């Protein structure tokens, strides 16, 4: 018990000690100021996100972590899951890239999101062969969620292109068609 009281006593002495108080006091406000600036930046970033963007961003973030974890698990389980590991690694990187493009409001975001949907659709049959592994099943579920939110977001973006902003939207649609991208109309 005496040992428990001593740190408390020395803890009480630290704030009252002249040399230590300014140091800890100086660190706290700068840490708080940085946290405040970060929170303020995050708030303004989050304020410009639509609900569809926010959901897609969260899903891409979650998928990038789950798929990366799954790739590592597959790699550790032997060569029979090598293809599954490679697919999960690609999905994780695509999800992380989409996350970055959404975060910086890239004009190429819709094309990359469309590419994600196409690659995810192509990868699911292969992944489903290994869904008896819990990490693969969890990745499949995360891919499905992310594809749903991504398709909802793409529909919203494409709807916005048709209603206004034809200048940029027309350019994007023109670049999408030759690459085999999804077209609606």
Tab-separated table of N, CA and C in Angstrom, residues 115-172:
chain	number	residue	atom	x	y	z
A	115	UNK	N	-14.365	0.260	-61.485
A	115	UNK	CA	-13.371	-0.805	-61.663
A	115	UNK	C	-13.391	-1.753	-60.467
A	116	UNK	N	-13.501	-1.191	-59.268
A	116	UNK	CA	-13.585	-2.024	-58.070
A	116	UNK	C	-14.769	-2.987	-58.170
A	117	UNK	N	-15.934	-2.469	-58.551
A	117	UNK	CA	-17.139	-3.308	-58.634
A	117	UNK	C	-16.917	-4.444	-59.627
A	118	UNK	N	-16.354	-4.122	-60.793
A	118	UNK	CA	-16.122	-5.143	-61.819
A	118	UNK	C	-15.154	-6.220	-61.321
A	119	UNK	N	-14.052	-5.811	-60.702
A	119	UNK	CA	-13.058	-6.774	-60.216
A	119	UNK	C	-13.615	-7.582	-59.047
A	120	UNK	N	-14.363	-6.931	-58.173
A	120	UNK	CA	-14.966	-7.648	-57.042
A	120	UNK	C	-15.930	-8.717	-57.551
A	121	UNK	N	-16.749	-8.364	-58.542
A	121	UNK	CA	-17.688	-9.342	-59.111
A	121	UNK	C	-16.944	-10.530	-59.711
A	122	UNK	N	-15.839	-10.249	-60.385
A	122	UNK	CA	-15.054	-11.316	-61.003
A	122	UNK	C	-14.340	-12.182	-59.964
A	123	UNK	N	-14.012	-11.616	-58.816
A	123	UNK	CA	-13.263	-12.362	-57.803
A	123	UNK	C	-14.155	-13.213	-56.897
A	124	UNK	N	-15.411	-12.839	-56.760
A	124	UNK	CA	-16.283	-13.548	-55.816
A	124	UNK	C	-16.424	-15.051	-56.088
A	125	UNK	N	-16.592	-15.510	-57.321
A	125	UNK	CA	-16.700	-16.964	-57.520
A	125	UNK	C	-15.479	-17.734	-56.995
A	126	UNK	N	-14.302	-17.194	-57.217
A	126	UNK	CA	-13.078	-17.844	-56.721
A	126	UNK	C	-13.041	-17.841	-55.194
A	127	UNK	N	-13.375	-16.696	-54.593
A	127	UNK	CA	-13.356	-16.604	-53.133
A	127	UNK	C	-14.397	-17.530	-52.506
A	128	UNK	N	-15.549	-17.656	-53.142
A	128	UNK	CA	-16.616	-18.504	-52.578
A	128	UNK	C	-16.202	-19.971	-52.501
A	129	UNK	N	-15.236	-20.373	-53.303
A	129	UNK	CA	-14.732	-21.748	-53.222
A	129	UNK	C	-14.060	-22.015	-51.871
A	130	UNK	N	-13.656	-20.951	-51.194
A	130	UNK	CA	-12.936	-21.084	-49.927
A	130	UNK	C	-13.704	-20.474	-48.758
A	131	UNK	N	-15.004	-20.271	-48.922
A	131	UNK	CA	-15.772	-19.589	-47.880
A	131	UNK	C	-15.944	-20.411	-46.607
A	132	UNK	N	-15.525	-21.675	-46.615
A	132	UNK	CA	-15.557	-22.456	-45.380
A	132	UNK	C	-14.537	-21.922	-44.364
A	133	UNK	N	-13.565	-21.167	-44.840
A	133	UNK	CA	-12.607	-20.502	-43.953
A	133	UNK	C	-13.267	-19.213	-43.475
A	134	UNK	N	-13.313	-19.014	-42.173
A	134	UNK	CA	-14.040	-17.868	-41.618
A	134	UNK	C	-13.507	-16.525	-42.124
A	135	UNK	N	-12.199	-16.418	-42.291
A	135	UNK	CA	-11.637	-15.147	-42.761
A	135	UNK	C	-12.053	-14.857	-44.206
A	136	UNK	N	-12.199	-15.891	-45.020
A	136	UNK	CA	-12.651	-15.689	-46.402
A	136	UNK	C	-14.136	-15.321	-46.406
A	137	UNK	N	-14.923	-15.991	-45.567
A	137	UNK	CA	-16.352	-15.671	-45.476
A	137	UNK	C	-16.554	-14.226	-45.024
A	138	UNK	N	-15.744	-13.776	-44.084
A	138	UNK	CA	-15.844	-12.396	-43.609
A	138	UNK	C	-15.459	-11.408	-44.721
A	139	UNK	N	-14.463	-11.763	-45.508
A	139	UNK	CA	-14.050	-10.914	-46.627
A	139	UNK	C	-15.145	-10.846	-47.684
A	140	UNK	N	-15.769	-11.975	-47.981
A	140	UNK	CA	-16.866	-12.005	-48.959
A	140	UNK	C	-18.000	-11.093	-48.495
A	141	UNK	N	-18.343	-11.173	-47.222
A	141	UNK	CA	-19.414	-10.320	-46.682
A	141	UNK	C	-19.031	-8.837	-46.797
A	142	UNK	N	-17.775	-8.510	-46.512
A	142	UNK	CA	-17.315	-7.120	-46.611
A	142	UNK	C	-17.311	-6.656	-48.070
A	143	UNK	N	-16.945	-7.540	-48.992
A	143	UNK	CA	-16.981	-7.193	-50.421
A	143	UNK	C	-18.419	-6.909	-50.845
A	144	UNK	N	-19.337	-7.778	-50.438
A	144	UNK	CA	-20.754	-7.575	-50.790
A	144	UNK	C	-21.272	-6.236	-50.276
A	145	UNK	N	-20.974	-5.917	-49.006
A	145	UNK	CA	-21.407	-4.632	-48.426
A	145	UNK	C	-20.816	-3.456	-49.194
A	146	UNK	N	-19.536	-3.562	-49.492
A	146	UNK	CA	-18.848	-2.464	-50.174
A	146	UNK	C	-19.363	-2.315	-51.604
A	147	UNK	N	-19.622	-3.417	-52.278
A	147	UNK	CA	-20.180	-3.332	-53.626
A	147	UNK	C	-21.547	-2.646	-53.586
A	148	UNK	N	-22.377	-3.000	-52.614
A	148	UNK	CA	-23.704	-2.384	-52.493
A	148	UNK	C	-23.588	-0.874	-52.290
A	149	UNK	N	-22.748	-0.466	-51.345
A	149	UNK	CA	-22.622	0.970	-51.079
A	149	UNK	C	-21.972	1.686	-52.260
A	150	UNK	N	-21.056	1.014	-52.928
A	150	UNK	CA	-20.377	1.596	-54.073
A	150	UNK	C	-21.362	1.784	-55.240
A	151	UNK	N	-22.197	0.791	-55.491
A	151	UNK	CA	-23.190	0.908	-56.560
A	151	UNK	C	-24.200	2.006	-56.257
A	152	UNK	N	-24.610	2.113	-54.995
A	152	UNK	CA	-25.515	3.198	-54.589
A	152	UNK	C	-24.853	4.547	-54.837
A	153	UNK	N	-23.597	4.660	-54.480
A	153	UNK	CA	-22.851	5.900	-54.691
A	153	UNK	C	-22.733	6.206	-56.183
A	154	UNK	N	-22.407	5.208	-56.988
A	154	UNK	CA	-22.268	5.431	-58.428
A	154	UNK	C	-23.597	5.867	-59.051
A	155	UNK	N	-24.685	5.284	-58.592
A	155	UNK	CA	-26.002	5.703	-59.095
A	155	UNK	C	-26.271	7.155	-58.738
A	156	UNK	N	-25.902	7.549	-57.536
A	156	UNK	CA	-26.082	8.939	-57.091
A	156	UNK	C	-25.233	9.878	-57.943
A	157	UNK	N	-23.974	9.512	-58.179
A	157	UNK	CA	-23.066	10.335	-58.967
A	157	UNK	C	-23.566	10.435	-60.404
A	158	UNK	N	-23.980	9.328	-60.978
A	158	UNK	CA	-24.468	9.335	-62.351
A	158	UNK	C	-25.760	10.124	-62.466
A	159	UNK	N	-26.604	10.071	-61.455
A	159	UNK	CA	-27.825	10.875	-61.438
A	159	UNK	C	-27.489	12.348	-61.415
A	160	UNK	N	-26.463	12.725	-60.667
A	160	UNK	CA	-26.020	14.113	-60.603
A	160	UNK	C	-25.452	14.582	-61.925
A	161	UNK	N	-24.793	13.690	-62.648
A	161	UNK	CA	-24.243	14.042	-63.951
A	161	UNK	C	-25.368	14.338	-64.948
A	162	UNK	N	-26.444	13.567	-64.874
A	162	UNK	CA	-27.539	13.750	-65.811
A	162	UNK	C	-28.318	15.023	-65.514
A	163	UNK	N	-28.394	15.412	-64.240
A	163	UNK	CA	-29.161	16.591	-63.850
A	163	UNK	C	-28.399	17.892	-64.118
A	164	UNK	N	-27.108	17.869	-64.031
A	164	UNK	CA	-26.312	19.082	-64.212
A	164	UNK	C	-24.865	18.709	-64.408
A	165	UNK	N	-24.019	19.698	-64.531
A	165	UNK	CA	-22.588	19.413	-64.664
A	165	UNK	C	-22.268	18.560	-65.869
A	166	UNK	N	-22.948	18.777	-66.975
A	166	UNK	CA	-22.739	17.968	-68.165
A	166	UNK	C	-21.314	18.090	-68.709
A	167	UNK	N	-20.695	19.226	-68.478
A	167	UNK	CA	-19.362	19.452	-69.013
A	167	UNK	C	-18.394	18.360	-68.559
A	168	UNK	N	-18.232	18.174	-67.248
A	168	UNK	CA	-17.306	17.170	-66.740
A	168	UNK	C	-17.891	15.777	-66.888
A	169	UNK	N	-19.187	15.652	-66.630
A	169	UNK	CA	-19.824	14.343	-66.727
A	169	UNK	C	-19.703	13.768	-68.117
A	170	UNK	N	-19.867	14.611	-69.138
A	170	UNK	CA	-19.747	14.133	-70.508
A	170	UNK	C	-18.347	13.627	-70.793
A	171	UNK	N	-17.355	14.321	-70.278
A	171	UNK	CA	-15.977	13.881	-70.481
A	171	UNK	C	-15.735	12.548	-69.796
A	172	UNK	N	-16.252	12.396	-68.593
A	172	UNK	CA	-16.048	11.143	-67.876
A	172	UNK	C	-16.724	9.993	-68.593
